[in-house]
């Protein structure tokens, strides 16, 4: 495994004298210019458009002069993620839960399905709703896609591999998933959605693309969503001990959000034959303990860590084999973990200033 404190990526950060501003910054929300009027771009539905990934996608698509219809039930999506877009004439917000029949939004050219809580504590609050989102929601969106000949992209997940017995995971690995556990509603929901996409393609001619998204982070993550990067950042910045679940020797691979958005858009732009599934993620693998120490080192903080029980069915390892996406989509992530964390830190500092201390995740 790569030790982040000694990896090339980490030394690149150190070589800048610890000043992340001297590195190339990918374009994110704050860089966008508001369009002045209706454009001749495509009409694109982003289901889950107010969420972490969805809102970044909406910003990028609007910057590319498309008309964006953002559909969200605001279960985990946040108005603050899309606040800058509300005055844009090319941005249409529809508050709707995709498990219910879709309202008439007119024809669309492309559909991105990013509508599902993705953080384990959040998707486990109402597991039956999580399953319905993945299954009924997928059916509603697929019906729309078929009715107007739109391309439709499913945000699937590395969770389809469950607790994998092999690493890295390539797309032909079929996974090791518990059907009756706390993560099953998400894992099996996403697996069923992949099957629905495949069957709509086979039987109804749906123009599908399936991306398997690995752990992704960056600005606009909800500070209280309970995921490891948001937890560690909020804890470190507020002077609280970092909470490692288990011994911290489980691994994850973290992709910066701008790289993920580029991957999703490359997949949508690919020929209809590129149905996938495609792994999208950063193949640099870190232990959770290494991540904790890396974040503390960036902030120059002593290693104060509290160990908690490992949640049931927590995958021991996760690392994408991205050979297929690299070959077919000419895509690979460009932002190292050290670099991405340095872009993300100022966002959490700002969020923290606005949060009540009681809300800080433990
Ligand atoms: N984790 C941790 N401390 C936290 C939050 C998460 O040690 O405060 C661990 C968690 O048990 C898992 C990994 O970090 O092994 C990634 O968790 P996350 O919820 O971000 O996503 P997952 O990959 O499990 O869906």
PDB file of C-alpha atoms and ligand atoms in Angstrom, residues 118 120-121 123 159 183 215 226-229 231-232 235 243-245 250 252 288 310-311 314-315 318, ligand 1:
ATOM      1  CA  UNK A 118     -24.698   7.542  -0.584  1.00  0.00           C
ATOM      2  CA  UNK A 120     -23.852   4.606   4.991  1.00  0.00           C
ATOM      3  CA  UNK A 121     -25.429   6.308   8.049  1.00  0.00           C
ATOM      4  CA  UNK A 123     -28.934   5.484   3.450  1.00  0.00           C
ATOM      5  CA  UNK A 159     -20.586  -1.195  -3.281  1.00  0.00           C
ATOM      6  CA  UNK A 183     -25.519  -2.053   3.799  1.00  0.00           C
ATOM      7  CA  UNK A 215     -15.250   6.936  -2.881  1.00  0.00           C
ATOM      8  CA  UNK A 226     -20.833  10.707   8.429  1.00  0.00           C
ATOM      9  CA  UNK A 227     -18.360   9.755   5.731  1.00  0.00           C
ATOM     10  CA  UNK A 228     -14.737   9.366   6.532  1.00  0.00           C
ATOM     11  CA  UNK A 229     -13.267  12.424   4.805  1.00  0.00           C
ATOM     12  CA  UNK A 231     -15.791  13.345   9.549  1.00  0.00           C
ATOM     13  CA  UNK A 232     -11.995  13.558   9.739  1.00  0.00           C
ATOM     14  CA  UNK A 235     -13.067  16.692  13.624  1.00  0.00           C
ATOM     15  CA  UNK A 243     -12.712   8.612  15.027  1.00  0.00           C
ATOM     16  CA  UNK A 244     -11.241   5.526  13.369  1.00  0.00           C
ATOM     17  CA  UNK A 245     -13.637   2.597  13.064  1.00  0.00           C
ATOM     18  CA  UNK A 250      -9.238  -1.199   5.986  1.00  0.00           C
ATOM     19  CA  UNK A 252     -10.233   3.018   0.422  1.00  0.00           C
ATOM     20  CA  UNK A 288      -8.000   4.700   6.867  1.00  0.00           C
ATOM     21  CA  UNK A 310     -16.049  -1.331  13.022  1.00  0.00           C
ATOM     22  CA  UNK A 311     -19.583  -1.221  11.526  1.00  0.00           C
ATOM     23  CA  UNK A 314     -17.588  -2.651   6.423  1.00  0.00           C
ATOM     24  CA  UNK A 315     -15.518  -3.576   3.322  1.00  0.00           C
ATOM     25  CA  UNK A 318     -11.534  -1.093  -2.036  1.00  0.00           C
TER      26      UNK A 318
HETATM   27  N1  LIG B   1     -14.672   5.474   8.866  1.00  0.00           N
HETATM   28  C1  LIG B   1     -13.888   5.744   9.974  1.00  0.00           C
HETATM   29  N2  LIG B   1     -14.212   6.845  10.718  1.00  0.00           N
HETATM   30  C2  LIG B   1     -15.235   7.681  10.421  1.00  0.00           C
HETATM   31  C3  LIG B   1     -16.016   7.388   9.289  1.00  0.00           C
HETATM   32  C4  LIG B   1     -15.711   6.264   8.532  1.00  0.00           C
HETATM   33  O1  LIG B   1     -12.926   5.029  10.289  1.00  0.00           O
HETATM   34  O2  LIG B   1     -15.431   8.665  11.157  1.00  0.00           O
HETATM   35  C5  LIG B   1     -14.312   4.313   8.035  1.00  0.00           C
HETATM   36  C6  LIG B   1     -15.467   3.383   7.686  1.00  0.00           C
HETATM   37  O3  LIG B   1     -15.637   2.400   8.686  1.00  0.00           O
HETATM   38  C7  LIG B   1     -14.984   2.800   6.363  1.00  0.00           C
HETATM   39  C8  LIG B   1     -14.189   3.932   5.728  1.00  0.00           C
HETATM   40  O4  LIG B   1     -13.862   4.820   6.795  1.00  0.00           O
HETATM   41  O5  LIG B   1     -14.108   1.714   6.592  1.00  0.00           O
HETATM   42  C9  LIG B   1     -14.941   4.679   4.664  1.00  0.00           C
HETATM   43  O6  LIG B   1     -16.193   5.006   5.184  1.00  0.00           O
HETATM   44  P1  LIG B   1     -17.238   5.911   4.422  1.00  0.00           P
HETATM   45  O7  LIG B   1     -18.454   5.987   5.284  1.00  0.00           O
HETATM   46  O8  LIG B   1     -16.616   7.196   4.015  1.00  0.00           O
HETATM   47  O9  LIG B   1     -17.598   5.157   3.070  1.00  0.00           O
HETATM   48  P2  LIG B   1     -17.719   3.630   2.629  1.00  0.00           P
HETATM   49  O10 LIG B   1     -16.544   3.426   1.728  1.00  0.00           O
HETATM   50  O11 LIG B   1     -17.651   2.714   3.819  1.00  0.00           O
HETATM   51  O12 LIG B   1     -19.029   3.545   1.934  1.00  0.00           O
END
